[in-house]
mmCIF file of C-alpha atoms and ligand atoms in Angstrom:
data_model
loop_
_atom_site.group_PDB
_atom_site.id
_atom_site.type_symbol
_atom_site.label_atom_id
_atom_site.label_comp_id
_atom_site.label_asym_id
_atom_site.label_seq_id
_atom_site.Cartn_x
_atom_site.Cartn_y
_atom_site.Cartn_z
ATOM 1 C CA MET J 1 5.703 180.562 15.331
ATOM 2 C CA LYS J 2 8.980 178.498 15.540
ATOM 3 C CA CYS J 3 12.852 180.103 14.678
ATOM 4 C CA LYS J 4 14.233 180.531 11.225
ATOM 5 C CA TYR J 5 17.305 178.677 12.288
ATOM 6 C CA CYS J 6 16.515 175.894 15.392
ATOM 7 C CA ASN J 7 13.220 174.193 16.352
ATOM 8 C CA GLY J 8 13.293 176.610 19.242
ATOM 9 C CA LYS J 9 10.350 179.280 20.193
ATOM 10 C CA ALA J 10 10.084 182.385 18.255
ATOM 11 C CA VAL J 11 10.014 185.589 20.937
ATOM 12 C CA ILE J 12 10.310 188.194 17.557
ATOM 13 C CA TYR J 13 9.335 188.023 14.096
ATOM 14 C CA VAL J 14 11.708 190.548 12.903
ATOM 15 C CA ARG J 15 9.405 192.246 9.509
ATOM 16 C CA ARG J 16 12.252 194.104 7.789
ATOM 17 C CA THR J 17 13.869 190.590 7.100
ATOM 18 C CA ARG J 18 10.555 188.327 7.726
ATOM 19 C CA THR J 19 12.441 186.217 9.962
ATOM 20 C CA PRO J 20 11.144 184.528 13.028
ATOM 21 C CA LEU J 21 14.007 184.253 16.045
ATOM 22 C CA CYS J 22 13.942 182.476 19.368
ATOM 23 C CA PRO J 23 16.101 184.364 22.384
ATOM 24 C CA SER J 24 19.328 182.695 21.361
ATOM 25 C CA HIS J 25 19.384 183.626 17.610
ATOM 26 C CA LEU J 26 17.945 187.373 18.690
ATOM 27 C CA GLU J 27 21.068 188.057 20.119
ATOM 28 C CA GLU J 28 22.961 186.484 17.654
ATOM 29 C CA TYR J 29 21.445 188.702 15.156
ATOM 30 C CA LEU J 30 21.511 191.784 17.469
ATOM 31 C CA ILE J 31 25.310 190.924 17.810
ATOM 32 C CA LYS J 32 25.655 191.249 13.730
ATOM 33 C CA ASN J 33 24.281 194.544 13.991
ATOM 34 C CA VAL J 34 26.198 195.744 16.131
ATOM 35 C CA VAL J 35 29.473 194.566 14.207
ATOM 36 C CA LYS J 36 27.989 195.893 11.043
ATOM 37 C CA VAL J 37 27.972 199.691 12.861
ATOM 38 C CA PHE J 38 31.882 198.882 13.635
ATOM 39 C CA LYS J 39 32.940 197.621 9.939
ATOM 40 C CA HIS J 40 30.975 200.403 8.456
ATOM 41 C CA TYR J 41 32.434 203.238 10.686
ATOM 42 C CA ARG J 42 35.737 201.296 10.273
ATOM 43 C CA ILE J 43 36.129 201.487 14.315
ATOM 44 C CA ASP J 44 39.102 199.929 15.051
ATOM 45 C CA LEU J 45 38.133 198.095 18.796
ATOM 46 C CA SER J 46 41.698 196.356 19.223
ATOM 47 C CA ASN J 47 43.631 197.216 22.597
ATOM 48 C CA LYS J 48 40.750 200.050 23.198
ATOM 49 C CA LYS J 49 39.010 200.284 26.604
ATOM 50 C CA ILE J 50 34.525 201.289 25.650
ATOM 51 C CA LEU J 51 32.816 203.055 28.413
ATOM 52 C CA ILE J 52 29.337 201.475 27.984
ATOM 53 C CA ALA J 53 26.876 204.757 29.335
ATOM 54 C CA LEU J 54 24.258 203.073 30.990
ATOM 55 C CA SER J 55 20.785 204.382 32.127
ATOM 56 C CA GLY J 56 18.994 201.958 33.400
ATOM 57 C CA GLY J 57 16.681 201.880 30.756
ATOM 58 C CA LYS J 58 15.727 198.936 28.438
ATOM 59 C CA ASP J 59 18.368 199.995 25.049
ATOM 60 C CA SER J 60 21.133 200.542 27.527
ATOM 61 C CA SER J 61 20.566 197.373 29.172
ATOM 62 C CA THR J 62 20.836 195.475 25.455
ATOM 63 C CA MET J 63 23.830 197.857 24.077
ATOM 64 C CA ALA J 64 26.085 196.555 27.572
ATOM 65 C CA SER J 65 24.870 193.194 27.134
ATOM 66 C CA LEU J 66 25.304 193.231 23.469
ATOM 67 C CA MET J 67 29.024 194.934 23.357
ATOM 68 C CA LYS J 68 29.870 192.825 27.013
ATOM 69 C CA LYS J 69 29.714 189.612 25.034
ATOM 70 C CA LEU J 70 31.242 191.097 22.190
ATOM 71 C CA SER J 71 34.102 192.318 24.249
ATOM 72 C CA GLU J 72 34.589 188.444 25.463
ATOM 73 C CA VAL J 73 35.401 187.469 21.865
ATOM 74 C CA GLU J 74 37.404 190.249 20.816
ATOM 75 C CA ASP J 75 40.247 191.917 21.584
ATOM 76 C CA PHE J 76 38.553 195.027 23.620
ATOM 77 C CA GLU J 77 37.724 195.741 26.998
ATOM 78 C CA VAL J 78 34.077 197.753 28.242
ATOM 79 C CA VAL J 79 33.268 199.089 31.603
ATOM 80 C CA GLY J 80 29.684 200.821 32.889
ATOM 81 C CA LEU J 81 28.748 204.176 33.841
ATOM 82 C CA TYR J 82 25.699 205.429 35.237
ATOM 83 C CA ILE J 83 25.268 208.973 36.012
ATOM 84 C CA ASP J 84 23.296 209.545 38.988
ATOM 85 C CA LEU J 85 21.284 212.526 38.287
ATOM 86 C CA GLY J 86 19.805 212.353 41.824
ATOM 87 C CA ILE J 87 15.811 212.743 39.991
ATOM 88 C CA PRO J 88 13.800 211.353 43.226
ATOM 89 C CA LYS J 89 12.714 207.752 42.838
ATOM 90 C CA TYR J 90 13.648 207.230 39.124
ATOM 91 C CA SER J 91 16.977 207.750 39.756
ATOM 92 C CA ASP J 92 17.043 205.378 43.062
ATOM 93 C CA TYR J 93 15.603 202.634 41.060
ATOM 94 C CA SER J 94 17.717 203.278 37.356
ATOM 95 C CA LEU J 95 20.699 202.403 40.031
ATOM 96 C CA LYS J 96 19.047 199.854 41.398
ATOM 97 C CA ALA J 97 18.583 198.322 37.945
ATOM 98 C CA VAL J 98 22.554 198.938 36.617
ATOM 99 C CA GLU J 99 23.864 197.101 40.191
ATOM 100 C CA LYS J 100 21.987 194.073 38.910
ATOM 101 C CA LEU J 101 22.773 194.569 35.210
ATOM 102 C CA SER J 102 26.547 195.078 36.368
ATOM 103 C CA ARG J 103 26.519 191.946 38.746
ATOM 104 C CA SER J 104 24.683 189.758 35.952
ATOM 105 C CA LEU J 105 26.752 190.582 33.188
ATOM 106 C CA ASP J 106 30.035 190.359 35.344
ATOM 107 C CA LEU J 107 30.462 194.360 34.042
ATOM 108 C CA GLU J 108 32.693 196.528 35.939
ATOM 109 C CA VAL J 109 30.334 199.954 36.776
ATOM 110 C CA ARG J 110 31.487 203.255 37.453
ATOM 111 C CA THR J 111 29.021 205.738 38.719
ATOM 112 C CA ILE J 112 29.063 209.722 39.087
ATOM 113 C CA ASN J 113 26.923 211.547 41.472
ATOM 114 C CA LEU J 114 25.733 215.135 40.389
ATOM 115 C CA ARG J 115 25.392 216.277 43.762
ATOM 116 C CA GLU J 116 28.819 214.621 44.863
ATOM 117 C CA ALA J 117 30.158 215.718 41.846
ATOM 118 C CA LEU J 118 29.047 219.351 41.542
ATOM 119 C CA GLY J 119 26.706 220.127 44.521
ATOM 120 C CA PHE J 120 23.715 219.853 42.996
ATOM 121 C CA ASN J 121 20.766 217.604 41.902
ATOM 122 C CA ILE J 122 19.127 217.947 38.621
ATOM 123 C CA SER J 123 15.633 218.349 40.088
ATOM 124 C CA ASP J 124 16.730 221.457 42.030
ATOM 125 C CA THR J 125 18.718 223.552 39.265
ATOM 126 C CA GLY J 126 15.133 225.358 39.366
ATOM 127 C CA PHE J 127 14.965 225.175 35.665
ATOM 128 C CA LYS J 128 11.760 224.658 34.008
ATOM 129 C CA ARG J 129 10.794 221.695 32.976
ATOM 130 C CA ARG J 130 12.396 221.908 29.007
ATOM 131 C CA THR J 131 15.482 223.702 30.350
ATOM 132 C CA ILE J 132 15.818 221.262 32.575
ATOM 133 C CA CYS J 133 16.443 218.751 30.262
ATOM 134 C CA SER J 134 18.620 221.119 27.986
ATOM 135 C CA ALA J 135 20.787 221.628 30.847
ATOM 136 C CA CYS J 136 20.522 217.680 31.519
ATOM 137 C CA GLY J 137 21.766 216.688 28.319
ATOM 138 C CA ILE J 138 24.802 218.770 28.382
ATOM 139 C CA ILE J 139 26.118 217.730 31.759
ATOM 140 C CA LYS J 140 25.142 213.802 30.825
ATOM 141 C CA ARG J 141 27.137 214.528 27.708
ATOM 142 C CA TYR J 142 30.129 216.598 29.711
ATOM 143 C CA LEU J 143 30.250 213.808 32.492
ATOM 144 C CA MET J 144 30.377 210.956 30.183
ATOM 145 C CA ASN J 145 33.677 212.803 28.115
ATOM 146 C CA TYR J 146 35.172 213.738 31.884
ATOM 147 C CA ALA J 147 34.663 209.607 32.950
ATOM 148 C CA ALA J 148 35.972 208.280 29.927
ATOM 149 C CA LEU J 149 39.147 210.796 30.184
ATOM 150 C CA VAL J 150 39.470 210.041 33.852
ATOM 151 C CA ASP J 151 39.607 206.374 33.525
ATOM 152 C CA GLY J 152 41.371 206.061 30.115
ATOM 153 C CA CYS J 153 38.854 205.558 27.439
ATOM 154 C CA GLN J 154 38.977 205.926 24.021
ATOM 155 C CA ILE J 155 35.164 205.319 23.108
ATOM 156 C CA ILE J 156 31.943 205.548 24.584
ATOM 157 C CA ALA J 157 29.165 203.624 23.427
ATOM 158 C CA THR J 158 25.603 205.063 23.969
ATOM 159 C CA GLY J 159 22.132 203.274 24.155
ATOM 160 C CA HIS J 160 20.718 205.694 21.392
ATOM 161 C CA THR J 161 18.295 202.820 18.497
ATOM 162 C CA LEU J 162 17.674 203.328 15.498
ATOM 163 C CA ASP J 163 14.046 204.572 16.339
ATOM 164 C CA ASP J 164 15.873 207.662 18.435
ATOM 165 C CA ILE J 165 18.308 208.388 15.655
ATOM 166 C CA THR J 166 16.077 208.365 12.624
ATOM 167 C CA ALA J 167 13.505 210.413 14.886
ATOM 168 C CA TYR J 168 16.665 213.204 15.635
ATOM 169 C CA ILE J 169 16.783 213.135 12.045
ATOM 170 C CA LEU J 170 13.328 213.771 10.872
ATOM 171 C CA LYS J 171 13.234 216.598 13.574
ATOM 172 C CA SER J 172 16.446 218.351 12.194
ATOM 173 C CA TYR J 173 14.887 217.485 8.892
ATOM 174 C CA ILE J 174 11.925 219.762 9.702
ATOM 175 C CA THR J 175 13.380 222.243 11.824
ATOM 176 C CA GLN J 176 16.154 222.695 9.163
ATOM 177 C CA ASP J 177 18.474 222.571 11.396
ATOM 178 C CA LEU J 178 21.874 221.552 9.943
ATOM 179 C CA LYS J 179 24.345 222.179 12.950
ATOM 180 C CA SER J 180 22.340 219.097 14.507
ATOM 181 C CA LEU J 181 21.706 217.475 11.270
ATOM 182 C CA VAL J 182 25.277 216.661 10.874
ATOM 183 C CA LYS J 183 26.052 215.437 14.377
ATOM 184 C CA LEU J 184 23.183 212.498 14.172
ATOM 185 C CA GLY J 185 25.403 209.545 12.917
ATOM 186 C CA VAL J 186 25.649 206.086 14.041
ATOM 187 C CA TYR J 187 29.847 207.330 15.140
ATOM 188 C CA ASN J 188 31.567 210.811 15.447
ATOM 189 C CA PRO J 189 35.112 210.571 16.159
ATOM 190 C CA PRO J 190 37.327 211.849 18.610
ATOM 191 C CA LEU J 191 38.257 215.396 18.927
ATOM 192 C CA ASN J 192 41.895 216.131 19.489
ATOM 193 C CA LYS J 193 42.406 213.421 22.459
ATOM 194 C CA LEU J 194 39.871 215.579 24.424
ATOM 195 C CA ILE J 195 36.539 214.307 23.434
ATOM 196 C CA PRO J 196 36.487 210.834 22.973
ATOM 197 C CA GLY J 197 34.920 209.090 19.661
ATOM 198 C CA LYS J 198 31.128 208.217 20.324
ATOM 199 C CA VAL J 199 29.284 205.041 19.280
ATOM 200 C CA LYS J 200 25.845 204.231 18.937
ATOM 201 C CA PRO J 201 26.088 199.751 18.955
ATOM 202 C CA LEU J 202 22.699 199.727 18.366
ATOM 203 C CA GLY J 203 22.310 202.282 15.492
ATOM 204 C CA TYR J 204 20.751 199.579 13.253
ATOM 205 C CA VAL J 205 18.466 197.971 15.778
ATOM 206 C CA SER J 206 15.566 198.686 16.829
ATOM 207 C CA GLU J 207 13.380 199.389 20.316
ATOM 208 C CA LYS J 208 11.213 196.680 19.535
ATOM 209 C CA GLU J 209 14.081 194.582 19.211
ATOM 210 C CA SER J 210 16.055 195.757 21.889
ATOM 211 C CA LEU J 211 13.063 195.321 24.591
ATOM 212 C CA VAL J 212 12.093 191.723 23.312
ATOM 213 C CA TYR J 213 15.995 191.299 24.279
ATOM 214 C CA VAL J 214 16.250 192.336 27.539
ATOM 215 C CA LEU J 215 12.617 190.471 28.633
ATOM 216 C CA SER J 216 13.667 187.385 26.699
ATOM 217 C CA SER J 217 17.228 187.384 28.128
ATOM 218 C CA ASN J 218 15.686 188.356 31.254
ATOM 219 C CA TYR J 219 18.457 191.407 32.186
ATOM 220 C CA PRO J 220 17.492 193.703 34.750
ATOM 221 C CA PHE J 221 16.235 197.287 33.408
ATOM 222 C CA TYR J 222 14.112 200.266 34.928
ATOM 223 C CA HIS J 223 10.958 200.522 32.345
ATOM 224 C CA GLU J 224 9.741 203.950 34.256
ATOM 225 C CA GLU J 225 10.235 207.331 32.516
ATOM 226 C CA CYS J 226 12.270 210.120 33.617
ATOM 227 C CA PRO J 227 9.474 212.412 35.029
ATOM 228 C CA TYR J 228 10.679 215.262 32.679
ATOM 229 C CA VAL J 229 10.118 213.085 29.655
ATOM 230 C CA SER J 230 7.638 215.017 27.542
ATOM 231 C CA HIS J 231 5.676 213.497 24.740
ATOM 232 C CA GLU J 232 4.932 217.041 23.181
ATOM 233 C CA THR J 233 8.433 217.411 21.730
ATOM 234 C CA ILE J 234 9.364 217.806 17.839
ATOM 235 C CA GLU J 235 11.648 214.630 18.215
ATOM 236 C CA PHE J 236 9.076 212.328 20.050
ATOM 237 C CA GLN J 237 6.109 213.117 17.547
ATOM 238 C CA ALA J 238 8.946 212.081 14.997
ATOM 239 C CA LYS J 239 9.031 208.936 16.407
ATOM 240 C CA ARG J 240 5.041 208.183 16.451
ATOM 241 C CA PHE J 241 5.081 209.370 13.266
ATOM 242 C CA LEU J 242 8.074 206.947 11.960
ATOM 243 C CA ASN J 243 6.094 203.980 13.764
ATOM 244 C CA MET J 244 3.048 204.246 11.509
ATOM 245 C CA VAL J 245 5.431 204.680 8.882
ATOM 246 C CA GLU J 246 7.693 201.728 9.080
ATOM 247 C CA ALA J 247 4.437 199.656 10.401
ATOM 248 C CA LYS J 248 3.492 199.986 6.587
ATOM 249 C CA HIS J 249 6.915 199.931 4.775
ATOM 250 C CA PRO J 250 9.318 197.499 7.369
ATOM 251 C CA GLY J 251 12.609 198.630 6.929
ATOM 252 C CA ILE J 252 11.838 202.178 5.729
ATOM 253 C CA LYS J 253 14.010 203.435 9.128
ATOM 254 C CA LEU J 254 16.770 201.638 8.386
ATOM 255 C CA TYR J 255 16.857 203.101 4.690
ATOM 256 C CA MET J 256 16.292 206.499 6.358
ATOM 257 C CA LEU J 257 19.633 205.963 7.890
ATOM 258 C CA ARG J 258 21.194 204.171 5.196
ATOM 259 C CA GLU J 259 20.583 207.733 2.722
ATOM 260 C CA TYR J 260 21.540 209.702 5.937
ATOM 261 C CA GLU J 261 24.824 208.388 6.326
ATOM 262 C CA LYS J 262 25.074 208.879 2.307
ATOM 263 C CA ASN J 263 24.379 212.415 2.561
ATOM 264 C CA ARG J 264 26.127 213.623 6.006
ATOM 265 C CA GLN J 265 29.561 214.907 4.366
ATOM 266 C CA LEU J 266 27.221 216.840 1.968
ATOM 267 C CA TYR J 267 25.476 218.644 4.712
ATOM 268 C CA GLU J 268 28.874 218.765 6.516
ATOM 269 C CA LYS J 269 29.913 221.199 3.814
ATOM 270 C CA LEU J 270 26.957 223.266 4.410
ATOM 271 C CA VAL J 271 27.579 224.277 7.989
ATOM 272 C CA GLU J 272 29.855 226.562 8.620
ATOM 273 C CA TYR J 273 31.575 226.419 12.057
ATOM 274 C CA PRO J 274 33.545 229.018 13.982
ATOM 275 C CA PRO J 275 36.982 227.550 15.429
ATOM 276 C CA LEU J 276 37.039 225.507 18.347
ATOM 277 C CA ARG J 277 39.006 226.630 20.705
ATOM 278 C CA ARG J 278 39.558 225.951 24.844
ATOM 279 C CA CYS J 279 37.218 226.778 27.635
ATOM 280 C CA LYS J 280 38.642 229.474 29.462
ATOM 281 C CA ILE J 281 37.371 227.561 32.697
ATOM 282 C CA CYS J 282 38.187 223.839 32.253
ATOM 283 C CA GLY J 283 40.416 223.714 29.465
ATOM 284 C CA MET J 284 38.032 221.674 26.890
ATOM 285 C CA PRO J 285 37.029 222.098 23.185
ATOM 286 C CA SER J 286 34.368 224.566 23.270
ATOM 287 C CA GLN J 287 32.993 226.941 20.341
ATOM 288 C CA ARG J 288 32.270 230.155 23.353
ATOM 289 C CA GLU J 289 35.153 231.277 25.768
ATOM 290 C CA VAL J 290 33.135 229.409 28.441
ATOM 291 C CA CYS J 291 31.785 226.194 27.866
ATOM 292 C CA SER J 292 28.437 225.332 27.955
ATOM 293 C CA PHE J 293 29.069 222.888 30.858
ATOM 294 C CA CYS J 294 30.726 225.804 32.498
ATOM 295 C CA SER J 295 28.129 228.484 31.918
ATOM 296 C CA ILE J 296 25.436 226.019 33.264
ATOM 297 C CA VAL J 297 27.167 225.475 36.768
ATOM 298 C CA LYS J 298 27.909 228.863 37.591
ATOM 299 C CA ARG J 299 23.606 229.180 36.508
ATOM 300 C CA ILE J 300 23.331 227.239 39.206
ATOM 301 C CA THR J 301 25.955 227.541 41.677
ATOM 302 C CA GLY J 302 27.164 231.243 41.193
ATOM 303 C CA SER J 303 30.738 229.986 40.623
ATOM 304 C CA TYR J 304 32.857 228.067 39.009
ATOM 305 C CA ASP J 305 34.390 226.160 41.628
ATOM 306 C CA SER J 306 32.752 222.769 41.508
ATOM 307 C CA VAL J 307 33.556 222.706 38.049
ATOM 308 C CA LEU J 308 37.701 223.631 39.086
ATOM 309 C CA LYS J 309 37.270 220.998 41.931
ATOM 310 C CA MET J 310 35.654 218.135 39.826
ATOM 311 C CA TRP J 311 39.072 218.200 37.969
ATOM 312 C CA GLU J 312 40.657 217.914 40.383
ATOM 313 C CA ASN J 313 39.616 214.907 41.808
ATOM 314 C CA ASN J 314 38.477 211.489 40.803
ATOM 315 C CA PHE J 315 34.553 211.221 41.268
ATOM 316 C CA LEU J 316 33.961 208.178 39.477
ATOM 317 C CA ARG J 317 32.790 205.361 42.546
ATOM 318 C CA ILE J 318 32.898 201.552 41.626
ATOM 319 C CA ILE J 319 29.213 199.807 42.141
HETATM 320 S S1 LIG S 401 17.127 212.121 31.713
HETATM 321 FE FE1 LIG S 401 17.682 214.530 31.773
HETATM 322 FE FE2 LIG S 401 16.672 212.998 30.081
HETATM 323 FE FE3 LIG S 401 15.031 212.958 32.480
HETATM 324 S S2 LIG S 401 16.323 214.887 32.983
HETATM 325 FE FE4 LIG S 401 15.042 215.559 30.479
HETATM 326 S S3 LIG S 401 17.213 214.438 29.726
HETATM 327 S S4 LIG S 401 14.277 213.061 30.495
HETATM 328 S S5 LIG S 401 16.717 211.312 28.429
HETATM 329 ZN ZN1 LIG S 402 16.570 179.979 17.464
HETATM 330 ZN ZN1 LIG S 403 34.281 224.324 29.973
#
């Protein structure tokens, strides 16, 4: 099959637009979709420094490559962040993939090592598998905010795709979890200078497009899953279900996300939040006296000392 725009060999047939694309036109198509996100949410990137969250996986490699290319023609800066969770084998191989990616994109990357910064690895928390993932999610979000604040970044970009976001939306519909539902958009604006804006540049890009892109462009990524991933979760089953629907109705995921975006303000009106205060340990915004991050660190290490030490020092290392 030939690319729709040149004589090159097509590496993908985008079913929702009925377009065969070669690697370079796939890249152009993906960059257009990333730009659409910034336009739709009126995110002003000029003179901004954006922190690119890298996991070593395919989607963050795709996102990093597209954002780096965009930064070369637009007026913003990008730096990468890899959080080393200390998961045996998985974290080491992921870090290697990030190091290779950093070299091939000429992207400056910082790492933060959990053991060095907080004195423990994710694997030795003693938590059960499900609890590990929810603790890990809270820790990663907090460390991204920490890195952005320490490094002067105004926006954090993560590699979540259309498939991830729609699966989370469906999960929140199923469980009627309105509090989570309102946070699932492609963009969440900054919160009182302490929490940077969060954007998902691949919000309109599918996992398949992302995978074909990294493979056809030869960008490094680590293909194994984290050993703690569970395929029994509602979001994983929601993703499988949406893949079946998408196969019969190409474009349904994008339609679902667009409709969600239209209704998001309505959902927001239905949710009541307790007033935000500052965590009494670390000072970050929190709905409780002590934020969930500080509570987890205390549960694992027995004290809040490592949180205070982390804020007193800079634990970001440049690869
Ligand atoms: S890294 Fe962390 Fe994930 Fe591994 S421990 Fe769970 S949350 S599965 S995206
Ligand atoms: Zn082409
Ligand atoms: Zn705290």
